[in-house]
CSV table of C-alpha atoms in Angstrom, one decimal:
chain,number,residue,atom,x,y,z
A,1,MET,CA,-6.0,-52.9,-7.4
A,2,LEU,CA,-9.2,-53.4,-9.3
A,3,HIS,CA,-10.8,-50.4,-11.1
A,4,THR,CA,-14.4,-50.5,-12.4
A,5,VAL,CA,-15.9,-48.2,-15.0
A,6,ASN,CA,-19.6,-48.1,-15.6
A,7,LYS,CA,-20.1,-45.1,-18.0
A,8,SER,CA,-19.7,-44.8,-21.8
A,9,PRO,CA,-16.3,-43.4,-22.7
A,10,MET,CA,-18.0,-41.2,-25.3
A,11,GLU,CA,-20.2,-39.5,-22.7
A,12,ARG,CA,-17.9,-39.3,-19.6
A,13,ASN,CA,-14.2,-39.1,-19.0
A,14,THR,CA,-14.2,-41.9,-16.4
A,15,LEU,CA,-12.5,-44.5,-18.6
A,16,GLU,CA,-9.8,-42.0,-19.6
A,17,ARG,CA,-9.2,-41.0,-15.9
A,18,CYS,CA,-9.1,-44.7,-14.9
A,19,LEU,CA,-6.6,-45.5,-17.6
A,20,GLN,CA,-4.4,-42.7,-16.3
A,21,TYR,CA,-4.6,-43.9,-12.7
A,22,ALA,CA,-4.3,-47.7,-13.2
A,23,LYS,CA,-0.8,-48.9,-12.3
A,24,LYS,CA,1.0,-51.6,-14.1
A,25,GLY,CA,-0.4,-55.0,-13.2
A,26,SER,CA,-3.7,-53.7,-12.0
A,27,ALA,CA,-7.1,-54.8,-13.4
A,28,ILE,CA,-9.9,-52.8,-15.0
A,29,LEU,CA,-13.4,-54.2,-15.2
A,30,LEU,CA,-15.9,-52.5,-17.6
A,31,ILE,CA,-19.5,-52.9,-16.6
A,32,GLU,CA,-22.9,-51.4,-17.6
A,33,ASP,CA,-22.4,-48.6,-20.2
A,34,GLY,CA,-18.7,-48.9,-19.5
A,35,VAL,CA,-18.6,-51.9,-21.9
A,36,TYR,CA,-18.8,-49.5,-24.8
A,37,GLY,CA,-15.1,-48.9,-24.0
A,38,ALA,CA,-14.3,-52.5,-24.8
A,39,LEU,CA,-15.2,-52.4,-28.4
A,40,LYS,CA,-13.3,-52.4,-31.7
A,41,GLY,CA,-13.5,-49.6,-34.2
A,42,THR,CA,-14.4,-46.7,-31.8
A,43,THR,CA,-12.7,-43.4,-31.0
A,44,VAL,CA,-11.3,-44.9,-27.8
A,45,THR,CA,-10.2,-48.3,-29.1
A,46,ASP,CA,-6.5,-47.3,-29.6
A,47,LYS,CA,-6.2,-45.8,-26.1
A,48,VAL,CA,-7.6,-49.0,-24.6
A,49,ARG,CA,-5.3,-51.2,-26.7
A,50,LYS,CA,-2.3,-49.2,-25.6
A,51,ALA,CA,-3.3,-49.6,-22.0
A,52,MET,CA,-3.6,-53.3,-22.3
A,53,LYS,CA,0.2,-53.6,-22.4
A,54,ASP,CA,0.3,-52.7,-18.7
A,55,VAL,CA,-3.1,-53.6,-17.3
A,56,THR,CA,-5.6,-56.4,-17.7
A,57,ILE,CA,-9.0,-55.3,-19.0
A,58,TYR,CA,-12.1,-57.3,-18.3
A,59,ALA,CA,-15.7,-56.7,-19.5
A,60,LEU,CA,-18.9,-58.0,-18.1
A,61,TYR,CA,-20.3,-60.2,-20.9
A,62,PRO,CA,-24.0,-59.9,-19.9
A,63,ASP,CA,-23.7,-56.1,-20.4
A,64,ILE,CA,-22.1,-56.6,-23.8
A,65,GLU,CA,-24.8,-59.0,-24.8
A,66,ALA,CA,-27.6,-56.8,-23.6
A,67,ARG,CA,-26.3,-54.0,-25.9
A,68,GLY,CA,-25.9,-56.2,-29.0
A,69,MET,CA,-22.1,-56.0,-28.9
A,70,GLN,CA,-21.3,-59.7,-29.0
A,71,ASP,CA,-18.2,-60.3,-31.2
A,72,ARG,CA,-17.2,-56.6,-31.1
A,73,ALA,CA,-14.9,-56.8,-28.1
A,74,ILE,CA,-11.2,-55.9,-28.6
A,75,ASP,CA,-9.1,-59.1,-28.8
A,76,GLY,CA,-7.4,-59.7,-25.5
A,77,ILE,CA,-10.1,-58.2,-23.3
A,78,LYS,CA,-11.3,-60.9,-21.0
A,79,LEU,CA,-15.0,-61.5,-20.9
A,80,VAL,CA,-16.4,-62.4,-17.5
A,81,ASP,CA,-19.8,-63.3,-16.1
A,82,TYR,CA,-21.2,-62.3,-12.7
A,83,GLY,CA,-19.2,-65.1,-11.0
A,84,GLY,CA,-16.1,-63.7,-12.6
A,85,PHE,CA,-17.0,-60.2,-11.3
A,86,VAL,CA,-17.1,-61.6,-7.8
A,87,ASP,CA,-13.8,-63.4,-8.2
A,88,LEU,CA,-12.1,-60.2,-9.4
A,89,VAL,CA,-13.4,-58.3,-6.4
A,90,ALA,CA,-12.2,-61.1,-4.1
A,91,GLU,CA,-8.8,-61.4,-5.7
A,92,HIS,CA,-7.9,-57.8,-5.4
A,93,ARG,CA,-7.0,-56.0,-2.2
A,94,ASN,CA,-9.2,-52.9,-3.0
A,95,VAL,CA,-11.5,-51.5,-5.6
A,96,GLN,CA,-11.9,-48.0,-7.1
A,97,SER,CA,-15.2,-47.5,-8.8
A,98,TRP,CA,-15.0,-44.6,-11.4
A,99,LEU,CA,-18.6,-43.5,-11.2
B,1,MET,CA,-70.7,-25.6,-24.1
B,2,SER,CA,-68.3,-25.8,-21.2
B,3,GLU,CA,-70.9,-26.3,-18.4
B,4,THR,CA,-69.5,-29.6,-17.4
B,5,THR,CA,-65.9,-28.4,-17.1
B,6,GLY,CA,-66.4,-26.1,-14.2
B,7,GLY,CA,-66.1,-22.9,-16.3
B,8,VAL,CA,-62.8,-23.9,-17.9
B,9,GLU,CA,-63.0,-23.2,-21.6
B,10,MET,CA,-62.2,-26.5,-23.3
B,11,GLN,CA,-60.6,-26.3,-26.7
B,12,GLU,CA,-62.5,-28.6,-28.9
B,13,ASP,CA,-61.2,-27.7,-32.4
B,14,VAL,CA,-57.8,-29.2,-31.8
B,15,SER,CA,-58.2,-31.9,-34.4
B,16,GLY,CA,-56.6,-29.9,-37.2
B,17,VAL,CA,-53.5,-28.8,-35.2
B,18,VAL,CA,-50.5,-30.8,-36.2
B,19,LYS,CA,-47.2,-29.8,-34.8
B,20,LYS,CA,-43.7,-31.0,-35.7
B,21,PHE,CA,-42.3,-32.9,-32.8
B,22,LEU,CA,-38.7,-33.9,-32.7
B,23,TYR,CA,-37.3,-36.4,-30.2
B,24,VAL,CA,-33.6,-36.1,-29.6
B,25,ASN,CA,-32.0,-39.4,-28.3
B,26,ARG,CA,-28.5,-39.1,-27.0
B,27,LYS,CA,-28.2,-41.8,-24.4
B,28,ALA,CA,-27.2,-45.5,-24.6
B,29,PRO,CA,-30.1,-47.9,-24.0
B,30,TYR,CA,-29.7,-49.6,-20.6
B,31,GLY,CA,-27.3,-47.6,-18.4
B,32,THR,CA,-30.0,-45.0,-17.8
B,33,ILE,CA,-33.8,-44.9,-18.2
B,34,TYR,CA,-33.8,-42.1,-20.8
B,35,ALA,CA,-34.0,-44.3,-24.0
B,36,LEU,CA,-37.0,-46.3,-22.7
B,37,GLU,CA,-38.8,-43.1,-21.4
B,38,SER,CA,-38.3,-41.4,-24.8
B,39,LEU,CA,-40.0,-44.3,-26.5
B,40,GLU,CA,-43.0,-44.1,-24.2
B,41,VAL,CA,-43.4,-40.4,-24.9
B,42,VAL,CA,-42.9,-40.9,-28.6
B,43,LEU,CA,-45.9,-43.3,-28.6
B,44,ILE,CA,-48.0,-40.7,-26.8
B,45,ALA,CA,-47.3,-38.1,-29.5
B,46,ALA,CA,-48.2,-40.7,-32.1
B,47,ALA,CA,-51.5,-41.3,-30.4
B,48,PHE,CA,-52.3,-37.6,-31.0
B,49,ASP,CA,-51.5,-37.8,-34.7
B,50,GLN,CA,-48.6,-35.4,-34.5
B,51,ASP,CA,-45.8,-35.1,-37.1
B,52,VAL,CA,-43.1,-37.1,-35.2
B,53,SER,CA,-39.4,-37.4,-36.1
B,54,LEU,CA,-36.8,-39.2,-34.0
B,55,VAL,CA,-33.1,-38.4,-34.2
B,56,PHE,CA,-30.3,-40.4,-32.7
B,57,LEU,CA,-27.0,-38.7,-31.9
B,58,ASP,CA,-23.9,-39.6,-29.9
B,59,ASP,CA,-24.5,-42.7,-27.7
B,60,GLY,CA,-28.2,-42.6,-28.7
B,61,VAL,CA,-27.2,-44.5,-31.8
B,62,TYR,CA,-26.6,-47.5,-29.6
B,63,GLN,CA,-30.3,-47.8,-29.0
B,64,LEU,CA,-30.8,-49.0,-32.5
B,65,VAL,CA,-28.1,-51.7,-32.6
B,66,LYS,CA,-29.2,-55.2,-33.7
B,67,GLY,CA,-28.9,-58.3,-31.6
B,68,GLN,CA,-29.6,-56.9,-28.1
B,69,HIS,CA,-30.1,-59.8,-25.6
B,70,THR,CA,-31.0,-58.6,-22.1
B,71,LYS,CA,-32.0,-61.8,-20.3
B,72,THR,CA,-28.8,-61.9,-18.3
B,73,ILE,CA,-29.1,-58.3,-17.0
B,74,ASP,CA,-32.8,-58.9,-16.2
B,75,VAL,CA,-34.2,-55.8,-17.9
B,76,LYS,CA,-36.7,-55.5,-20.7
B,77,ASN,CA,-35.2,-55.6,-24.2
B,78,PHE,CA,-37.2,-52.7,-25.8
B,79,SER,CA,-35.2,-52.6,-29.1
B,80,PRO,CA,-38.0,-54.5,-31.0
B,81,THR,CA,-40.3,-51.5,-30.3
B,82,TYR,CA,-38.3,-49.4,-32.8
B,83,ARG,CA,-39.4,-51.8,-35.5
B,84,ALA,CA,-43.0,-51.4,-34.4
B,85,LEU,CA,-43.0,-47.6,-34.7
B,86,GLU,CA,-43.9,-47.9,-38.4
B,87,GLY,CA,-47.3,-49.3,-37.3
B,88,TYR,CA,-47.9,-46.0,-35.4
B,89,ASP,CA,-47.1,-44.0,-38.5
B,90,ILE,CA,-43.7,-43.0,-37.1
B,91,GLU,CA,-41.4,-43.4,-40.1
B,92,LYS,CA,-39.0,-40.5,-39.8
B,93,LEU,CA,-35.9,-41.9,-38.1
B,94,TYR,CA,-32.7,-40.0,-38.5
B,95,VAL,CA,-29.2,-41.1,-37.4
B,96,GLU,CA,-26.2,-38.8,-37.3
B,97,LYS,CA,-23.4,-40.1,-39.6
B,98,GLU,CA,-20.6,-38.8,-37.4
B,99,SER,CA,-21.9,-40.5,-34.3
B,100,LEU,CA,-22.3,-43.9,-36.1
B,101,ALA,CA,-18.8,-43.7,-37.5
B,102,ALA,CA,-17.2,-42.7,-34.2
B,103,ARG,CA,-18.6,-46.0,-32.8
B,104,GLY,CA,-17.4,-48.2,-35.7
B,105,LEU,CA,-21.0,-48.9,-36.7
B,106,THR,CA,-22.8,-48.9,-40.1
B,107,PRO,CA,-26.5,-48.7,-41.0
B,108,GLU,CA,-26.3,-52.5,-41.5
B,109,ASP,CA,-25.8,-52.8,-37.7
B,110,LEU,CA,-29.1,-51.2,-37.0
B,111,ILE,CA,-32.4,-52.9,-36.3
B,112,VAL,CA,-34.5,-50.5,-38.5
B,113,PRO,CA,-33.9,-48.6,-41.7
B,114,VAL,CA,-32.9,-45.0,-41.0
B,115,THR,CA,-32.0,-41.8,-42.9
B,116,LEU,CA,-28.4,-40.8,-42.3
B,117,LEU,CA,-27.7,-37.1,-41.9
B,118,SER,CA,-24.6,-35.1,-41.2
B,119,ALA,CA,-24.4,-33.0,-38.0
B,120,ALA,CA,-25.1,-29.9,-40.2
B,121,GLU,CA,-28.1,-31.4,-41.8
B,122,MET,CA,-29.3,-32.6,-38.4
B,123,SER,CA,-29.0,-29.1,-37.1
B,124,ASP,CA,-31.2,-27.8,-39.9
B,125,LEU,CA,-33.8,-30.5,-39.2
B,126,MET,CA,-33.8,-29.5,-35.5
B,127,ASP,CA,-34.2,-25.8,-36.4
B,128,GLY,CA,-37.3,-26.5,-38.4
B,129,GLN,CA,-39.3,-28.1,-35.6
B,130,ASP,CA,-42.2,-26.7,-33.4
B,131,ILE,CA,-41.4,-28.8,-30.4
B,132,VAL,CA,-38.0,-30.4,-29.5
B,133,LEU,CA,-38.0,-33.0,-26.7
B,134,SER,CA,-34.6,-34.1,-25.5
B,135,PHE,CA,-33.6,-37.4,-23.9
């Protein structure tokens, strides 16, 4: 299953809820303000790093770049473009959007 | 004196009235329209020669991060506007220390020079204002 998160983890609890729900082997794609959850040195970094042992985390690079966060993504998070976003949706049987 | 205003008494001696306006920015820049709208309203207050201060708390600190490139998301990059505020005599920009630290950011990561305040100091600043506008 693919999960998407589009809100900042400092403002909403959607990333936290997503991490609780995401089963081993599933994928999480961070988009829009959700990309703030992909960064080093924040209050949620440790939680995300821990989750990466069981799930693959992706972040939409255009949204990272728009926010001036180039080079700040946690190592191991896969950066994708819009084409990669489409591939992820196509590869997974279903999608839960944590709005 | 007010013949042309349909009997409505127009206040004409407003030139001397300067109020302290505080703009509280708590939202990240592109996920919602708040940050951009705040900037628009800030510029209006500046046009009326008011005493304007901007504060950035919580995800609002993300508005000031350097190196924003928005071409690929097809929205206007309004971050250079913060650098232009000086030209409108808006020079009081405050950032909450705690919010910056929680996001792994330092003042060097910001596009403009700002004054860092603790949450307690920010609270005092807020308390001393005539008008507080929240975004």
